[in-house]
XYZ file of C-alpha atoms in Angstrom:
431
model
C 54.298 -60.373 -57.372
C 55.392 -63.036 -59.835
C 57.754 -65.913 -59.162
C 60.933 -64.241 -60.396
C 60.375 -61.028 -58.476
C 59.707 -63.128 -55.346
C 62.840 -65.124 -56.075
C 64.986 -61.991 -56.405
C 63.482 -60.449 -53.265
C 63.989 -63.623 -51.226
C 67.622 -64.133 -52.214
C 68.514 -60.448 -52.010
C 68.295 -60.852 -48.198
C 66.511 -57.524 -47.744
C 63.974 -58.757 -45.191
C 65.379 -59.277 -41.685
C 62.585 -61.685 -40.694
C 63.204 -63.879 -43.740
C 66.935 -63.794 -43.033
C 66.355 -64.946 -39.436
C 64.192 -67.863 -40.547
C 66.528 -68.801 -43.401
C 69.699 -68.649 -41.316
C 68.045 -70.435 -38.403
C 66.794 -73.338 -40.517
C 70.172 -73.656 -42.268
C 71.996 -73.846 -38.922
C 69.498 -76.363 -37.542
C 69.489 -78.412 -40.739
C 73.275 -78.588 -40.969
C 73.610 -79.519 -37.286
C 71.034 -82.292 -37.560
C 72.460 -83.473 -40.884
C 76.002 -84.024 -39.629
C 74.765 -85.652 -36.425
C 72.559 -87.971 -38.475
C 75.504 -89.817 -40.029
C 76.754 -90.783 -36.568
C 73.234 -91.805 -35.574
C 72.791 -94.176 -38.527
C 76.266 -95.692 -38.322
C 75.847 -96.305 -34.580
C 72.397 -97.878 -35.211
C 70.613 -95.399 -32.942
C 67.869 -94.348 -35.350
C 65.045 -95.476 -33.042
C 66.560 -93.507 -30.162
C 66.094 -90.316 -32.201
C 62.340 -90.875 -32.319
C 62.237 -91.539 -28.576
C 64.245 -88.404 -27.777
C 62.276 -86.177 -30.169
C 58.969 -87.136 -28.536
C 60.419 -87.039 -25.038
C 61.666 -83.431 -25.155
C 58.101 -82.078 -24.909
C 57.841 -82.310 -21.096
C 61.257 -80.639 -20.814
C 60.095 -77.772 -23.025
C 56.959 -77.368 -20.923
C 58.913 -77.415 -17.654
C 61.380 -74.890 -19.093
C 58.462 -72.588 -19.877
C 56.779 -73.151 -16.503
C 60.047 -72.353 -14.747
C 60.319 -68.882 -16.312
C 56.813 -68.092 -17.517
C 58.185 -66.900 -20.875
C 59.369 -68.609 -24.053
C 63.044 -68.045 -23.382
C 64.983 -70.203 -25.907
C 67.774 -70.918 -23.410
C 65.432 -72.378 -20.789
C 63.206 -74.135 -23.297
C 66.107 -75.801 -25.134
C 67.834 -76.637 -21.834
C 64.620 -78.245 -20.584
C 64.337 -80.198 -23.819
C 67.935 -81.428 -23.516
C 67.393 -82.573 -19.936
C 64.228 -84.435 -20.929
C 66.090 -85.997 -23.867
C 68.886 -87.137 -21.548
C 66.305 -88.655 -19.201
C 64.775 -90.510 -22.157
C 68.141 -91.983 -23.213
C 68.845 -93.028 -19.620
C 65.406 -94.627 -19.208
C 65.761 -96.624 -22.435
C 69.045 -98.138 -21.225
C 67.811 -98.547 -17.639
C 64.614 -100.387 -18.587
C 66.576 -102.767 -20.816
C 69.194 -103.413 -18.125
C 66.844 -104.228 -15.233
C 64.362 -106.340 -17.171
C 64.042 -108.755 -20.063
C 62.403 -106.056 -22.155
C 64.227 -105.532 -25.448
C 65.644 -102.196 -26.551
C 62.941 -101.426 -29.107
C 60.203 -102.100 -26.540
C 61.916 -99.917 -23.927
C 62.144 -97.134 -26.529
C 58.394 -97.413 -27.164
C 57.634 -97.324 -23.429
C 59.849 -94.295 -22.811
C 58.510 -92.435 -25.845
C 54.874 -93.036 -24.872
C 55.227 -92.145 -21.205
C 57.277 -88.963 -21.654
C 55.270 -87.710 -24.630
C 52.047 -88.281 -22.682
C 53.531 -86.366 -19.749
C 54.422 -83.546 -22.137
C 50.864 -83.376 -23.507
C 49.487 -83.226 -19.947
C 51.899 -80.409 -19.018
C 51.044 -78.564 -22.232
C 47.353 -78.805 -21.365
C 48.041 -77.449 -17.870
C 49.968 -74.497 -19.343
C 47.155 -73.729 -21.800
C 44.677 -73.499 -18.920
C 47.015 -71.538 -16.656
C 45.996 -68.163 -18.046
C 49.597 -67.213 -18.886
C 49.424 -65.054 -22.015
C 53.008 -65.975 -22.932
C 52.039 -69.586 -23.605
C 50.728 -68.652 -27.053
C 52.640 -70.543 -29.736
C 53.985 -73.213 -27.396
C 52.002 -75.838 -29.315
C 54.089 -74.945 -32.389
C 56.780 -77.235 -30.987
C 54.535 -80.190 -31.866
C 54.534 -79.531 -35.607
C 57.181 -76.832 -35.902
C 56.890 -73.231 -36.989
C 60.106 -71.862 -38.429
C 58.473 -68.463 -38.938
C 58.724 -67.877 -35.186
C 62.552 -67.910 -35.265
C 63.859 -64.512 -34.189
C 67.335 -63.014 -33.897
C 67.801 -63.994 -30.233
C 67.119 -67.636 -31.192
C 69.963 -67.514 -33.705
C 72.555 -66.851 -31.001
C 71.440 -69.964 -29.120
C 71.414 -72.013 -32.343
C 74.933 -70.872 -33.264
C 76.314 -71.792 -29.837
C 74.719 -75.238 -29.863
C 75.700 -75.885 -33.480
C 79.244 -74.874 -32.533
C 79.219 -77.436 -29.712
C 78.097 -80.187 -32.106
C 80.687 -79.290 -34.755
C 83.482 -78.906 -32.190
C 82.626 -82.281 -30.642
C 82.725 -83.877 -34.076
C 86.109 -82.303 -34.879
C 87.713 -83.174 -31.530
C 86.467 -86.764 -31.498
C 86.454 -87.391 -35.252
C 89.091 -90.145 -35.189
C 87.493 -91.719 -32.120
C 84.095 -91.827 -33.827
C 85.632 -93.200 -37.015
C 87.424 -96.049 -35.247
C 84.597 -96.950 -32.866
C 81.866 -96.919 -35.514
C 83.729 -99.083 -38.021
C 85.839 -101.373 -35.814
C 84.760 -101.495 -32.184
C 87.103 -104.424 -31.504
C 90.136 -102.386 -32.557
C 88.794 -99.390 -30.621
C 88.757 -101.454 -27.430
C 92.293 -102.743 -27.983
C 93.670 -99.187 -28.190
C 91.810 -98.147 -25.061
C 88.840 -96.247 -26.499
C 85.823 -96.344 -24.230
C 82.733 -97.619 -26.022
C 80.547 -96.013 -23.358
C 82.198 -92.637 -23.973
C 81.637 -92.808 -27.736
C 78.039 -93.985 -27.378
C 77.472 -91.300 -24.754
C 78.823 -88.589 -27.056
C 76.604 -89.758 -29.912
C 73.585 -89.803 -27.601
C 74.536 -86.295 -26.495
C 74.640 -85.095 -30.101
C 71.207 -86.647 -30.687
C 69.811 -84.821 -27.664
C 71.342 -81.463 -28.626
C 70.319 -81.702 -32.283
C 66.783 -82.710 -31.368
C 66.367 -79.954 -28.797
C 67.265 -77.183 -31.240
C 65.613 -78.735 -34.303
C 62.050 -79.061 -33.040
C 61.331 -75.363 -33.557
C 61.790 -75.877 -37.296
C 60.019 -79.165 -38.052
C 58.386 -80.024 -34.735
C 58.504 -83.057 -32.490
C 56.599 -85.258 -34.950
C 59.014 -84.788 -37.873
C 62.228 -84.272 -35.912
C 63.616 -87.750 -36.493
C 63.254 -87.230 -40.262
C 65.411 -84.074 -40.116
C 68.236 -86.074 -38.515
C 67.973 -89.400 -40.334
C 66.860 -88.516 -43.883
C 69.820 -86.340 -45.019
C 72.293 -88.838 -43.584
C 70.528 -91.736 -45.314
C 70.716 -89.851 -48.611
C 74.414 -89.071 -48.148
C 75.304 -92.689 -47.392
C 73.797 -93.739 -50.725
C 76.379 -91.600 -52.532
C 79.597 -92.351 -50.662
C 81.270 -94.802 -48.285
C 83.718 -92.152 -47.095
C 82.973 -91.092 -43.503
C 84.071 -87.475 -43.880
C 82.360 -86.995 -47.244
C 79.121 -88.493 -45.939
C 79.073 -86.038 -43.020
C 79.632 -83.040 -45.308
C 77.132 -84.289 -47.893
C 74.486 -84.900 -45.242
C 74.919 -81.345 -43.967
C 74.695 -79.979 -47.521
C 71.485 -81.927 -48.238
C 69.923 -80.621 -45.016
C 70.954 -77.019 -45.780
C 69.667 -77.227 -49.353
C 66.334 -78.620 -48.166
C 66.088 -75.878 -45.544
C 66.602 -73.139 -48.138
C 64.057 -74.637 -50.558
C 61.549 -75.279 -47.751
C 61.764 -71.693 -46.487
C 61.479 -70.352 -50.045
C 58.325 -72.407 -50.750
C 56.837 -71.194 -47.468
C 57.715 -67.617 -48.462
C 55.920 -68.024 -51.813
C 52.717 -69.107 -50.087
C 51.766 -68.449 -46.478
C 49.650 -71.626 -46.551
C 52.780 -73.754 -47.008
C 54.375 -74.708 -43.641
C 58.170 -74.520 -43.623
C 58.999 -77.603 -41.541
C 56.959 -80.164 -43.478
C 58.247 -78.760 -46.772
C 61.836 -79.163 -45.575
C 61.073 -82.823 -44.868
C 59.341 -83.219 -48.256
C 62.439 -81.879 -50.038
C 64.711 -84.098 -47.923
C 62.521 -87.107 -48.700
C 62.659 -86.293 -52.419
C 66.461 -86.209 -52.244
C 66.418 -89.527 -50.359
C 64.145 -91.168 -52.958
C 66.295 -89.863 -55.813
C 69.421 -91.130 -54.022
C 67.847 -94.537 -53.411
C 67.311 -94.969 -57.147
C 70.066 -93.039 -58.913
C 73.079 -92.822 -56.565
C 76.145 -95.043 -56.987
C 74.482 -97.526 -54.609
C 70.969 -96.877 -55.891
C 68.523 -99.459 -57.226
C 68.618 -98.336 -60.864
C 72.397 -97.887 -60.829
C 72.811 -101.423 -59.486
C 70.430 -102.778 -62.124
C 72.405 -101.049 -64.882
C 75.674 -102.326 -63.438
C 74.306 -105.868 -63.172
C 73.053 -105.674 -66.764
C 76.474 -104.512 -67.994
C 78.231 -107.243 -66.007
C 75.895 -109.868 -67.453
C 76.616 -108.642 -70.982
C 80.353 -108.647 -70.294
C 80.324 -112.184 -68.909
C 78.228 -113.381 -71.836
C 80.505 -111.819 -74.455
C 83.694 -112.869 -72.624
C 82.563 -116.482 -72.353
C 81.572 -116.573 -76.012
C 84.892 -115.031 -77.031
C 86.763 -117.577 -74.943
C 84.784 -120.416 -76.548
C 85.531 -119.228 -80.081
C 89.206 -118.706 -79.275
C 89.421 -122.205 -77.773
C 88.051 -123.631 -81.047
C 90.533 -121.440 -82.910
C 93.432 -122.883 -80.872
C 92.295 -126.498 -81.110
C 92.126 -126.257 -84.899
C 95.657 -124.801 -84.968
C 94.464 -121.584 -86.635
C 93.730 -123.530 -89.859
C 90.036 -122.713 -90.072
C 89.396 -119.016 -90.584
C 85.754 -118.823 -89.521
C 82.723 -120.630 -88.092
C 79.013 -120.670 -88.700
C 76.585 -119.972 -85.875
C 75.575 -123.647 -85.896
C 79.198 -124.754 -85.436
C 79.632 -122.406 -82.476
C 76.375 -123.639 -80.934
C 77.510 -127.260 -81.245
C 80.680 -126.560 -79.257
C 79.019 -124.764 -76.361
C 75.968 -125.109 -74.127
C 75.011 -121.486 -74.810
C 71.439 -120.839 -75.966
C 70.737 -119.455 -79.426
C 69.383 -116.165 -78.009
C 72.482 -115.662 -75.840
C 74.705 -116.539 -78.782
C 73.100 -113.933 -81.036
C 73.307 -111.344 -78.263
C 76.957 -112.196 -77.577
C 77.875 -112.031 -81.274
C 76.171 -108.638 -81.534
C 78.217 -107.309 -78.592
C 81.500 -108.696 -79.938
C 80.805 -107.358 -83.420
C 80.080 -103.887 -82.010
C 83.443 -103.969 -80.208
C 85.232 -105.071 -83.424
C 86.217 -108.358 -81.784
C 84.264 -110.552 -84.220
C 83.746 -109.945 -87.923
C 81.489 -111.590 -90.487
C 82.903 -112.867 -93.753
C 80.751 -114.923 -96.140
C 78.413 -115.964 -93.294
C 81.402 -117.089 -91.246
C 82.322 -115.443 -87.967
C 86.031 -114.793 -87.573
C 88.172 -113.365 -84.788
C 89.826 -110.035 -85.505
C 93.338 -109.278 -84.244
C 91.724 -107.316 -81.445
C 89.528 -110.324 -80.673
C 92.529 -112.652 -80.404
C 94.255 -110.166 -78.100
C 91.176 -109.807 -75.845
C 90.657 -113.585 -75.725
C 94.249 -114.120 -74.600
C 93.731 -111.573 -71.801
C 90.684 -113.452 -70.503
C 92.398 -116.854 -70.644
C 95.520 -115.403 -69.049
C 93.456 -114.053 -66.131
C 91.691 -117.414 -65.773
C 94.931 -119.415 -65.717
C 96.638 -116.983 -63.345
C 93.851 -117.283 -60.806
C 93.862 -121.071 -61.009
C 97.626 -121.099 -60.365
C 97.201 -118.762 -57.415
C 94.428 -120.879 -55.876
C 96.438 -124.075 -56.331
C 99.765 -122.770 -55.000
C 98.750 -120.255 -52.329
C 95.309 -121.401 -51.169
C 96.233 -125.094 -51.404
C 93.051 -125.929 -53.314
C 92.957 -129.014 -55.497
C 93.223 -128.351 -59.274
C 89.778 -129.827 -59.950
C 88.185 -127.326 -57.510
C 89.551 -124.047 -58.868
C 87.835 -123.773 -62.243
C 84.498 -122.293 -61.094
C 86.211 -119.581 -59.067
C 88.459 -118.673 -61.999
C 85.413 -118.491 -64.291
C 84.109 -115.597 -62.172
C 87.407 -113.830 -61.460
C 88.557 -113.734 -65.096
C 85.953 -111.055 -65.882
C 87.000 -108.610 -63.155
C 90.757 -109.108 -62.721
C 92.453 -105.719 -63.191
C 95.943 -105.237 -64.706
C 97.219 -104.192 -61.263
C 95.964 -107.378 -59.619
C 97.273 -109.434 -62.517
C 100.737 -107.931 -62.064
C 100.620 -108.669 -58.338
C 99.538 -112.268 -58.959
C 102.357 -112.737 -61.465
C 104.832 -111.406 -58.940
C 103.633 -113.677 -56.126
C 103.270 -116.798 -58.262
C 106.613 -116.197 -59.986
C 108.396 -115.873 -56.642
C 107.086 -119.268 -55.587
C 107.100 -121.462 -58.690
C 109.442 -119.582 -61.009
C 108.777 -118.850 -64.672
C 105.233 -119.352 -65.919
C 104.612 -120.606 -69.449
C 101.531 -120.914 -71.650
C 99.324 -118.542 -69.657
C 97.576 -117.523 -72.862
C 96.774 -121.117 -73.798
C 93.282 -122.461 -73.009
C 93.238 -125.640 -70.928
C 91.435 -128.757 -71.982
């Protein structure tokens, strides 16, 4: 079969086994994705790793209790072990001088070691049902069957319902714990709920990606989402979408080749999204570099325009143009910056060249007045409202003049006017 026939077959949903795996990974991915935002914002990322490694003994005990791989008992055992891990981390830190990160490492090591010992005991017990139990270490999404889906749906429903019911509580506590306390919100309750969501998400997610990669399934989609938006609700939805998308692609790649494990491929896709987000999102490295470059160009051209307009005003509009040497002599700007600034201003039709003289266009005069107006407004505001001495306000105004919006300018005019009355000569450069 070629790629396109495989593609059509996969997304035609004809195969019940593929549908079970696809739906199961989507449910698990979405659940972990939305929980991940709360985890990152509450600074509990290390706890996820501790819980994911600590659920192994619970899974083993759940199996030993029934003798079969019943998803209800196995997931319940994992949740109990996860809860024990969270309790031990806090308990060790509270009764000793051991820091939180060290107590996490201790708990993770001890419980994971206990899980490996129990797993070894089960493997030598002679129970034929223990086959495939080791898949929880590295994950094996192909083992998801229809009965697992019912458990996943119930647990995912609990996570989503908890998020909906306590959405405002989470939002307040995560962003302003001081305010949360003043209105009577219990910090312990919120932290407990978040820990509970970590435990639940981890317990159901290990079947897809395994104990080793479980923390990545929770943290990576949320990290990616937070690169794109600062909005709490949008970040939760986006994190869930990233996790679902990665789940679909991971299952599809695994379907194309039986040698490709589903869980690791889901994490690879999630990591690719995270890397792309880190570079190209609105808060990404490249986006910031581009923004910084544009801001630098704007400040350079604005300062040059202001310099030329100041000369224009001092000469009472008599002289109609200046040579590059004359402009250089009136400013500390370097020759390279001057040429770059002139190029920018010429492109914007702010400066024009006439007989080797650079002259301001009407648009240039208008733009220069806007910059000087913003500068003078901010100086007045700092002097009259912040009570700062006149000789200390210039540097601040030099920065603000480039970013002051018309809305802020109108508000400043309103406030300053109400205090000192009419304002004259805002468009005039100061000596």
